[in-house]
Structure formats: structure tokens, C-alpha cells
Amino acid sequence: MNSFAIPLSLAWMWAMLVSLFAVPSIIYIAHLKNMLDTPNGRTVHQSLTPRLGGVAVFAGFMSALTIFAPLQNGVKELLAGCIILFFVGLKDDLVGMSVAKKFVGQLLATGIVMIMADVRITSFQGILGVGTLPIGISYAFTLGVIVGITNAINLIDGLDGLAGTIVLIICGTFGYYFYVYGGPGYGNYAFVAVCLIGGLLGFLRYNFHRAPIFMGDTGSLVCGFIVSVLAIQFIEMGLRVGQPFASSSPSVAVGILFVPLFDTLRVFSVRMLAGRSPFSPDKNHIHHRILAMGFQQISTVLLLGLLNLLVTLFVIRFAAIGNTLLIGALAGFSALLSIFLGVSQSRISRRQLLASKALVTETTN
């Protein structure tokens, strides 16, 4: 894989520079044409801001990958899926789009990589005693994984720099292992990770608080789709190559994706327990809860990035204990974290209620 070192470096630099130089032009055009996101009750920002940062990320990623990377082993089909989701996200950022239509676009992109490139999870590798999956279950489960991870990244994009930071950590981890252990079957996915990292670094130069531009669905859907395919190929690499984590690769992948997966599962559970649709918007995401504790935006982003990094290091360090114990540890930590967030939310609500009562009493007197 040493022969990939120079092309990988060039690809990373190309993607970063394209994204870095594209963002100011996108900001200018968005303000000129009034293509701006208006603040509402669910958003954290308070001023009109462009949501087209994903255009720069996509431009850097796509141009670098097509110039420098080998496009076999499903990468060509991955690019086709990215193009579909890019235009789905672009329409949603500009004029809005229903959840159903976005889901159709995700199904189409997923179908391309699953059916045309045979990118799918073929085995549970011993989880719950299940090994090789029947082909129908394999396709159905892979569909759920890709759509689920894509939307998890989309949902975590709620603060300046948050989604980009989380995706950087995820892609950096997956990319390293593809580079070291991927070989001819999976090594070119290191280019996918590196090109996305480059595009995100150029964009993040302008995306930390107070950001003059947001990633938008144009970027978050594409990033989520790429991350989902990287996760699937990482799991399959453990099965077929036997490296670096062999049969523990599914639980390691879950740990690497911890923050977006935890946030999505927690938010959906809270909404359904309250009798609402899991897709109904609210301000109950993990970053909203941390902000409510008094943290600033940039502190919240760094805290969640550190959390994802620590969980990643944990699953890598203890991969040898196997899927069952690792997933059990992740589930236990998720439960404790959910309880902590719930207790803190109750305390904050109680404090606000007491403060409002005190204000009413003072006004009455």
C-alpha cells in the first residue's frame, strides 16, 4: 500500500484546496441570490445564512476522487449514488423537499451500490449466533444500514462544525485501516475517506462558530452515504481479509459511529415514547441537551468530537473481547448517557419553572 502514499496525499490536498477556494464564491452567490436559511424555533443560529457548503465539499471530493483514485471495487457506483444524493440535498436546501421524496432518492442511491456493486453486509459474524445471511435478508439489512447511517449524519448536523468534525473522525479511522489492511480488494476506499476528509477540512475553515455558511442537506446526505458505505466495507474487510479486527469488525464499526447512532436512536425513542412521529422535529438532540447545560457551541462540538474519539479508541483497544461484550458495553454506556441527559433535562426544566414562578411573584408584588 506504500504505492498509494503519494496519490493519497495529492488527492487530500486537491480536495481541500478545491473546497477551500469554492466556499467564498458560494457564500457570495448565496447572498446575492438570497439563497439563505431563515432562523426558526428549532435552529440555533440567529441570522440569515447560506446552507450550500455541501456544494464545496462535494466538488472537492468528487474532483479529487475521479482524478487520483482507482474506481473499481464499488467506488464508481458509490460516486453515482453521491451524485443522486447531491441533487436531492441541493433541491432540499434551495426550495425544500418532503421526507418521502428524500427517502426515494436514498433508496435509489442505495440500490445502485447494493445491486450494481454488490456492496452489502453478508454476515453478522457470530452476533446473536448468526453467521452468513440469506441474500434477501442481506439486501434488506444493508438497505436499513445505509439509509439509517445517512440520516444519522444528516440529523447530527445541528451546530456549526459538528457534522464535519464527527465525519472527520469517522473517515480518518476507517481510512487508516483501509490504507494499512485493505489490499487490492478494499485499499482504494482509503481514497474515498481521504478525499472526503480533504473536502471537509476546506469547508470547516468557514464552518466553525459563528459560521458564515452551513453544510446543508447537500453535504450531510452525501457525507452520510459515504460513511455508510465505508462502514459496510470495513465490516466486510474484517470478514474476508481477516484484518484488522476479524469477526469483531461489526461492533468496532458501531463504536466508530457512536455519536450519530446514539443520537438518532435516542431521539427516535424519546419521540415515539411521547406518542409522536420519530421524524417530527424538536430540540432534543444530544447537542441541544449539552447546550442547555450551559456549554457554548464550540465547546459542545469539541466535547462530542472527543466523546466519539474516546469510544472509537475504546472499541479498537478492546476489540479482542468479541462482538457480544463490545456491543453490550456500548449499550450499557448508551443507557447511562441517556439517563444522564434525561436527569439534566429534568433539572434544567425544574430550574426554569422555579425561575418563572419567582419572576411572576416579583412582578405581582
GROMACS .gro file of C-alpha atoms in nm:
model
  365
    1MET     CA    1   0.000   0.000   0.000
    2ASN     CA    2   0.303   0.232   0.011
    3SER     CA    3   0.244   0.296  -0.360
    4PHE     CA    4  -0.076   0.476  -0.255
    5ALA     CA    5   0.102   0.726  -0.030
    6ILE     CA    6   0.176   0.995  -0.291
    7PRO     CA    7  -0.161   0.971  -0.475
    8LEU     CA    8  -0.342   0.982  -0.139
    9SER     CA    9  -0.153   1.294  -0.036
   10LEU     CA   10  -0.227   1.462  -0.369
   11ALA     CA   11  -0.593   1.362  -0.350
   12TRP     CA   12  -0.627   1.503   0.002
   13MET     CA   13  -0.459   1.830  -0.094
   14TRP     CA   14  -0.661   1.868  -0.414
   15ALA     CA   15  -0.994   1.809  -0.235
   16MET     CA   16  -0.906   2.054   0.042
   17LEU     CA   17  -0.793   2.331  -0.194
   18VAL     CA   18  -1.096   2.298  -0.421
   19SER     CA   19  -1.330   2.315  -0.123
   20LEU     CA   20  -1.132   2.596   0.044
   21PHE     CA   21  -1.144   2.820  -0.262
   22ALA     CA   22  -1.505   2.731  -0.355
   23VAL     CA   23  -1.667   2.833  -0.025
   24PRO     CA   24  -1.621   3.214  -0.052
   25SER     CA   25  -1.774   3.212  -0.401
   26ILE     CA   26  -2.069   3.006  -0.278
   27ILE     CA   27  -2.125   3.245   0.014
   28TYR     CA   28  -2.116   3.544  -0.223
   29ILE     CA   29  -2.359   3.392  -0.473
   30ALA     CA   30  -2.596   3.272  -0.199
   31HIS     CA   31  -2.623   3.623  -0.053
   32LEU     CA   32  -2.651   3.777  -0.399
   33LYS     CA   33  -2.940   3.548  -0.496
   34ASN     CA   34  -3.093   3.543  -0.144
   35MET     CA   35  -3.049   3.165  -0.109
   36LEU     CA   36  -3.034   3.183   0.270
   37ASP     CA   37  -3.161   2.976   0.563
   38THR     CA   38  -3.406   3.164   0.785
   39PRO     CA   39  -3.380   3.101   1.163
   40ASN     CA   40  -3.678   2.932   1.329
   41GLY     CA   41  -3.771   2.779   1.664
   42ARG     CA   42  -3.558   2.467   1.607
   43THR     CA   43  -3.239   2.627   1.478
   44VAL     CA   44  -2.953   2.756   1.690
   45HIS     CA   45  -2.832   3.027   1.451
   46GLN     CA   46  -2.992   3.373   1.462
   47SER     CA   47  -2.906   3.526   1.125
   48LEU     CA   48  -2.972   3.452   0.757
   49THR     CA   49  -2.704   3.203   0.649
   50PRO     CA   50  -2.635   3.007   0.328
   51ARG     CA   51  -2.684   2.628   0.351
   52LEU     CA   52  -2.484   2.532   0.043
   53GLY     CA   53  -2.149   2.440   0.199
   54GLY     CA   54  -2.202   2.083   0.083
   55VAL     CA   55  -2.151   2.202  -0.275
   56ALA     CA   56  -1.788   2.285  -0.193
   57VAL     CA   57  -1.735   1.957  -0.007
   58PHE     CA   58  -1.884   1.761  -0.298
   59ALA     CA   59  -1.676   1.950  -0.556
   60GLY     CA   60  -1.351   1.879  -0.371
   61PHE     CA   61  -1.440   1.517  -0.300
   62MET     CA   62  -1.566   1.432  -0.647
   63SER     CA   63  -1.287   1.601  -0.844
   64ALA     CA   64  -1.008   1.453  -0.627
   65LEU     CA   65  -1.154   1.103  -0.631
   66THR     CA   66  -1.205   1.089  -1.007
   67ILE     CA   67  -0.854   1.224  -1.076
   68PHE     CA   68  -0.644   1.026  -0.830
   69ALA     CA   69  -0.833   0.715  -0.713
   70PRO     CA   70  -0.878   0.367  -0.862
   71LEU     CA   71  -1.253   0.346  -0.923
   72GLN     CA   72  -1.304  -0.029  -0.904
   73ASN     CA   73  -1.449  -0.239  -0.619
   74GLY     CA   74  -1.769  -0.034  -0.599
   75VAL     CA   75  -1.620   0.316  -0.586
   76LYS     CA   76  -1.764   0.407  -0.926
   77GLU     CA   77  -2.112   0.309  -0.809
   78LEU     CA   78  -2.055   0.500  -0.485
   79LEU     CA   79  -1.990   0.812  -0.692
   80ALA     CA   80  -2.314   0.757  -0.886
   81GLY     CA   81  -2.507   0.735  -0.558
   82CYS     CA   82  -2.335   1.050  -0.430
   83ILE     CA   83  -2.445   1.243  -0.740
   84ILE     CA   84  -2.808   1.143  -0.684
   85LEU     CA   85  -2.800   1.247  -0.317
   86PHE     CA   86  -2.617   1.568  -0.403
   87PHE     CA   87  -2.908   1.684  -0.618
   88VAL     CA   88  -3.163   1.562  -0.365
   89GLY     CA   89  -2.989   1.766  -0.096
   90LEU     CA   90  -2.945   2.065  -0.326
   91LYS     CA   91  -3.317   2.080  -0.400
   92ASP     CA   92  -3.399   2.047  -0.031
   93ASP     CA   93  -3.158   2.328   0.059
   94LEU     CA   94  -3.297   2.561  -0.207
   95VAL     CA   95  -3.672   2.502  -0.214
   96GLY     CA   96  -3.741   2.225   0.039
   97MET     CA   97  -3.838   1.863  -0.016
   98SER     CA   98  -4.068   1.619   0.161
   99VAL     CA   99  -3.927   1.335   0.371
  100ALA     CA  100  -4.084   1.083   0.132
  101LYS     CA  101  -3.907   1.226  -0.173
  102LYS     CA  102  -3.574   1.235   0.008
  103PHE     CA  103  -3.626   0.874   0.107
  104VAL     CA  104  -3.686   0.777  -0.257
  105GLY     CA  105  -3.355   0.940  -0.351
  106GLN     CA  106  -3.179   0.748  -0.074
  107LEU     CA  107  -3.337   0.422  -0.194
  108LEU     CA  108  -3.215   0.486  -0.547
  109ALA     CA  109  -2.860   0.566  -0.436
  110THR     CA  110  -2.857   0.262  -0.206
  111GLY     CA  111  -2.987   0.037  -0.481
  112ILE     CA  112  -2.701   0.138  -0.710
  113VAL     CA  113  -2.426   0.039  -0.466
  114MET     CA  114  -2.607  -0.272  -0.342
  115ILE     CA  115  -2.722  -0.420  -0.671
  116MET     CA  116  -2.468  -0.292  -0.922
  117ALA     CA  117  -2.158  -0.312  -0.698
  118ASP     CA  118  -2.272  -0.582  -0.454
  119VAL     CA  119  -2.178  -0.364  -0.157
  120ARG     CA  120  -2.368  -0.526   0.129
  121ILE     CA  121  -2.335  -0.688   0.470
  122THR     CA  122  -2.315  -1.061   0.406
  123SER     CA  123  -2.271  -1.190   0.761
  124PHE     CA  124  -2.341  -1.097   1.124
  125GLN     CA  125  -2.011  -1.266   1.206
  126GLY     CA  126  -2.149  -1.450   1.509
  127ILE     CA  127  -2.364  -1.173   1.661
  128LEU     CA  128  -2.661  -1.344   1.832
  129GLY     CA  129  -2.525  -1.668   1.689
  130VAL     CA  130  -2.593  -1.558   1.331
  131GLY     CA  131  -2.333  -1.608   1.059
  132THR     CA  132  -2.388  -1.579   0.683
  133LEU     CA  133  -2.713  -1.403   0.593
  134PRO     CA  134  -2.961  -1.525   0.330
  135ILE     CA  135  -2.934  -1.295   0.030
  136GLY     CA  136  -3.277  -1.138   0.081
  137ILE     CA  137  -3.207  -1.055   0.445
  138SER     CA  138  -2.861  -0.930   0.347
  139TYR     CA  139  -3.010  -0.680   0.099
  140ALA     CA  140  -3.283  -0.570   0.341
  141PHE     CA  141  -3.041  -0.523   0.633
  142THR     CA  142  -2.790  -0.336   0.414
  143LEU     CA  143  -3.067  -0.104   0.296
  144GLY     CA  144  -3.154  -0.025   0.657
  145VAL     CA  145  -2.789   0.033   0.747
  146ILE     CA  146  -2.720   0.273   0.458
  147VAL     CA  147  -3.042   0.472   0.500
  148GLY     CA  148  -3.003   0.472   0.878
  149ILE     CA  149  -2.643   0.597   0.883
  150THR     CA  150  -2.713   0.852   0.607
  151ASN     CA  151  -2.993   1.004   0.811
  152ALA     CA  152  -2.796   0.980   1.136
  153ILE     CA  153  -2.527   1.207   0.990
  154ASN     CA  154  -2.798   1.434   0.850
  155LEU     CA  155  -2.962   1.464   1.194
  156ILE     CA  156  -2.638   1.537   1.382
  157ASP     CA  157  -2.579   1.842   1.160
  158GLY     CA  158  -2.726   2.088   1.408
  159LEU     CA  159  -2.433   2.306   1.520
  160ASP     CA  160  -2.153   2.490   1.344
  161GLY     CA  161  -1.883   2.238   1.261
  162LEU     CA  162  -2.046   1.942   1.438
  163ALA     CA  163  -2.128   1.708   1.149
  164GLY     CA  164  -1.799   1.790   0.975
  165THR     CA  165  -1.596   1.717   1.290
  166ILE     CA  166  -1.771   1.386   1.357
  167VAL     CA  167  -1.735   1.273   0.994
  168LEU     CA  168  -1.365   1.368   1.000
  169ILE     CA  169  -1.306   1.137   1.298
  170ILE     CA  170  -1.504   0.854   1.139
  171CYS     CA  171  -1.338   0.884   0.797
  172GLY     CA  172  -0.993   0.922   0.949
  173THR     CA  173  -1.040   0.596   1.140
  174PHE     CA  174  -1.187   0.396   0.851
  175GLY     CA  175  -0.937   0.544   0.605
  176TYR     CA  176  -0.637   0.441   0.816
  177TYR     CA  177  -0.746   0.079   0.833
  178PHE     CA  178  -0.832   0.065   0.462
  179TYR     CA  179  -0.487   0.203   0.385
  180VAL     CA  180  -0.299  -0.038   0.612
  181TYR     CA  181  -0.505  -0.356   0.568
  182GLY     CA  182  -0.727  -0.305   0.264
  183GLY     CA  183  -0.507  -0.462   0.000
  184PRO     CA  184  -0.635  -0.490  -0.359
  185GLY     CA  185  -0.994  -0.554  -0.251
  186TYR     CA  186  -1.051  -0.258  -0.018
  187GLY     CA  187  -0.742  -0.036  -0.036
  188ASN     CA  188  -0.898   0.214  -0.277
  189TYR     CA  189  -1.156   0.303  -0.011
  190ALA     CA  190  -0.872   0.485   0.164
  191PHE     CA  191  -0.902   0.734  -0.126
  192VAL     CA  192  -1.274   0.773  -0.058
  193ALA     CA  193  -1.203   0.857   0.307
  194VAL     CA  194  -0.909   1.087   0.232
  195CYS     CA  195  -1.092   1.282  -0.040
  196LEU     CA  196  -1.388   1.342   0.189
  197ILE     CA  197  -1.152   1.449   0.469
  198GLY     CA  198  -0.988   1.700   0.234
  199GLY     CA  199  -1.322   1.842   0.120
  200LEU     CA  200  -1.440   1.875   0.480
  201LEU     CA  201  -1.121   2.044   0.601
  202GLY     CA  202  -1.155   2.311   0.333
  203PHE     CA  203  -1.518   2.364   0.430
  204LEU     CA  204  -1.461   2.361   0.808
  205ARG     CA  205  -1.228   2.660   0.770
  206TYR     CA  206  -1.555   2.857   0.730
  207ASN     CA  207  -1.796   2.644   0.932
  208PHE     CA  208  -1.697   2.686   1.297
  209HIS     CA  209  -1.896   2.922   1.517
  210ARG     CA  210  -2.004   3.179   1.406
  211ALA     CA  211  -2.022   3.014   1.069
  212PRO     CA  212  -2.091   3.220   0.754
  213ILE     CA  213  -2.211   2.902   0.580
  214PHE     CA  214  -2.371   2.569   0.674
  215MET     CA  215  -2.321   2.224   0.525
  216GLY     CA  216  -2.690   2.178   0.448
  217ASP     CA  217  -2.852   1.858   0.327
  218THR     CA  218  -2.636   1.883   0.015
  219GLY     CA  219  -2.337   1.794   0.228
  220SER     CA  220  -2.484   1.591   0.514
  221LEU     CA  221  -2.669   1.343   0.290
  222VAL     CA  222  -2.360   1.286   0.075
  223CYS     CA  223  -2.133   1.256   0.380
  224GLY     CA  224  -2.373   1.016   0.549
  225PHE     CA  225  -2.399   0.800   0.238
  226ILE     CA  226  -2.020   0.782   0.201
  227VAL     CA  227  -1.975   0.699   0.570
  228SER     CA  228  -2.236   0.421   0.547
  229VAL     CA  229  -2.056   0.256   0.254
  230LEU     CA  230  -1.720   0.290   0.432
  231ALA     CA  231  -1.871   0.121   0.740
  232ILE     CA  232  -2.010  -0.169   0.536
  233GLN     CA  233  -1.682  -0.223   0.352
  234PHE     CA  234  -1.493  -0.203   0.681
  235ILE     CA  235  -1.715  -0.480   0.824
  236GLU     CA  236  -1.676  -0.692   0.511
  237MET     CA  237  -1.298  -0.639   0.514
  238GLY     CA  238  -1.287  -0.795   0.862
  239LEU     CA  239  -1.477  -1.096   0.729
  240ARG     CA  240  -1.290  -1.150   0.403
  241VAL     CA  241  -0.941  -1.020   0.475
  242GLY     CA  242  -0.941  -1.112   0.844
  243GLN     CA  243  -0.782  -0.780   0.934
  244PRO     CA  244  -0.763  -0.574   1.142
  245PHE     CA  245  -1.039  -0.693   1.379
  246ALA     CA  246  -1.167  -1.010   1.210
  247SER     CA  247  -1.510  -1.109   1.343
  248SER     CA  248  -1.522  -0.810   1.584
  249SER     CA  249  -1.539  -0.560   1.296
  250PRO     CA  250  -1.921  -0.506   1.323
  251SER     CA  251  -1.902  -0.392   1.686
  252VAL     CA  252  -1.592  -0.182   1.615
  253ALA     CA  253  -1.779  -0.010   1.330
  254VAL     CA  254  -2.070   0.066   1.564
  255GLY     CA  255  -1.827   0.222   1.813
  256ILE     CA  256  -1.665   0.435   1.544
  257LEU     CA  257  -2.012   0.567   1.454
  258PHE     CA  258  -2.118   0.605   1.818
  259VAL     CA  259  -2.229   0.969   1.845
  260PRO     CA  260  -2.455   0.988   1.536
  261LEU     CA  261  -2.603   0.641   1.601
  262PHE     CA  262  -2.664   0.710   1.970
  263ASP     CA  263  -2.823   1.048   1.897
  264THR     CA  264  -3.056   0.910   1.630
  265LEU     CA  265  -3.169   0.608   1.832
  266ARG     CA  266  -3.220   0.817   2.146
  267VAL     CA  267  -3.417   1.092   1.973
  268PHE     CA  268  -3.637   0.846   1.783
  269SER     CA  269  -3.707   0.653   2.105
  270VAL     CA  270  -3.798   0.967   2.301
  271ARG     CA  271  -4.033   1.086   2.026
  272MET     CA  272  -4.210   0.750   1.993
  273LEU     CA  273  -4.245   0.713   2.373
  274ALA     CA  274  -4.410   1.055   2.371
  275GLY     CA  275  -4.656   0.934   2.107
  276ARG     CA  276  -4.507   1.143   1.826
  277SER     CA  277  -4.364   1.051   1.489
  278PRO     CA  278  -3.992   0.964   1.507
  279PHE     CA  279  -3.941   1.214   1.224
  280SER     CA  280  -4.114   1.506   1.398
  281PRO     CA  281  -3.854   1.780   1.454
  282ASP     CA  282  -3.765   1.902   1.801
  283LYS     CA  283  -3.473   2.032   2.010
  284ASN     CA  284  -3.397   1.709   2.192
  285HIS     CA  285  -3.076   1.607   2.012
  286ILE     CA  286  -2.767   1.547   2.220
  287HIS     CA  287  -2.614   1.879   2.114
  288HIS     CA  288  -2.930   2.064   2.221
  289ARG     CA  289  -2.915   1.898   2.562
  290ILE     CA  290  -2.547   1.988   2.608
  291LEU     CA  291  -2.614   2.348   2.504
  292ALA     CA  292  -2.893   2.363   2.761
  293MET     CA  293  -2.639   2.271   3.031
  294GLY     CA  294  -2.461   2.600   2.960
  295PHE     CA  295  -2.192   2.495   2.716
  296GLN     CA  296  -2.106   2.718   2.420
  297GLN     CA  297  -2.140   2.593   2.062
  298ILE     CA  298  -1.771   2.533   2.000
  299SER     CA  299  -1.734   2.361   2.341
  300THR     CA  300  -2.025   2.133   2.256
  301VAL     CA  301  -1.873   2.040   1.920
  302LEU     CA  302  -1.536   1.965   2.079
  303LEU     CA  303  -1.700   1.766   2.360
  304LEU     CA  304  -1.898   1.547   2.118
  305GLY     CA  305  -1.594   1.503   1.895
  306LEU     CA  306  -1.392   1.394   2.199
  307LEU     CA  307  -1.670   1.155   2.304
  308ASN     CA  308  -1.674   0.990   1.962
  309LEU     CA  309  -1.295   0.967   1.961
  310LEU     CA  310  -1.281   0.809   2.308
  311VAL     CA  311  -1.546   0.548   2.221
  312THR     CA  312  -1.355   0.474   1.898
  313LEU     CA  313  -1.032   0.420   2.091
  314PHE     CA  314  -1.218   0.200   2.341
  315VAL     CA  315  -1.363  -0.037   2.080
  316ILE     CA  316  -1.028  -0.057   1.899
  317ARG     CA  317  -0.842  -0.131   2.222
  318PHE     CA  318  -1.086  -0.399   2.338
  319ALA     CA  319  -1.184  -0.549   2.002
  320ALA     CA  320  -1.040  -0.883   2.111
  321ILE     CA  321  -1.322  -0.940   2.362
  322GLY     CA  322  -1.565  -1.001   2.076
  323ASN     CA  323  -1.887  -0.859   1.938
  324THR     CA  324  -2.120  -0.960   2.220
  325LEU     CA  325  -1.926  -0.798   2.503
  326LEU     CA  326  -1.837  -0.489   2.298
  327ILE     CA  327  -2.196  -0.426   2.191
  328GLY     CA  328  -2.307  -0.491   2.549
  329ALA     CA  329  -2.057  -0.231   2.675
  330LEU     CA  330  -2.174   0.022   2.414
  331ALA     CA  331  -2.539  -0.042   2.501
  332GLY     CA  332  -2.466  -0.002   2.873
  333PHE     CA  333  -2.279   0.323   2.817
  334SER     CA  334  -2.561   0.448   2.592
  335ALA     CA  335  -2.815   0.375   2.865
  336LEU     CA  336  -2.609   0.562   3.127
  337LEU     CA  337  -2.560   0.857   2.892
  338SER     CA  338  -2.934   0.867   2.815
  339ILE     CA  339  -3.017   0.865   3.187
  340PHE     CA  340  -2.767   1.147   3.248
  341LEU     CA  341  -2.917   1.357   2.967
  342GLY     CA  342  -3.270   1.289   3.093
  343VAL     CA  343  -3.185   1.383   3.454
  344SER     CA  344  -3.005   1.701   3.346
  345GLN     CA  345  -3.303   1.797   3.128
  346SER     CA  346  -3.541   1.749   3.422
  347ARG     CA  347  -3.322   1.963   3.648
  348ILE     CA  348  -3.299   2.240   3.388
  349SER     CA  349  -3.678   2.234   3.335
  350ARG     CA  350  -3.739   2.246   3.710
  351ARG     CA  351  -3.495   2.535   3.750
  352GLN     CA  352  -3.663   2.727   3.468
  353LEU     CA  353  -4.005   2.665   3.623
  354LEU     CA  354  -3.890   2.795   3.963
  355ALA     CA  355  -3.733   3.098   3.798
  356SER     CA  356  -4.053   3.180   3.609
  357LYS     CA  357  -4.261   3.142   3.927
  358ALA     CA  358  -4.023   3.373   4.112
  359LEU     CA  359  -4.050   3.627   3.832
  360VAL     CA  360  -4.429   3.615   3.841
  361THR     CA  361  -4.428   3.658   4.222
  362GLU     CA  362  -4.190   3.953   4.199
  363THR     CA  363  -4.400   4.116   3.927
  364THR     CA  364  -4.719   4.067   4.131
  365ASN     CA  365  -4.562   4.221   4.441
   0.00000   0.00000   0.00000
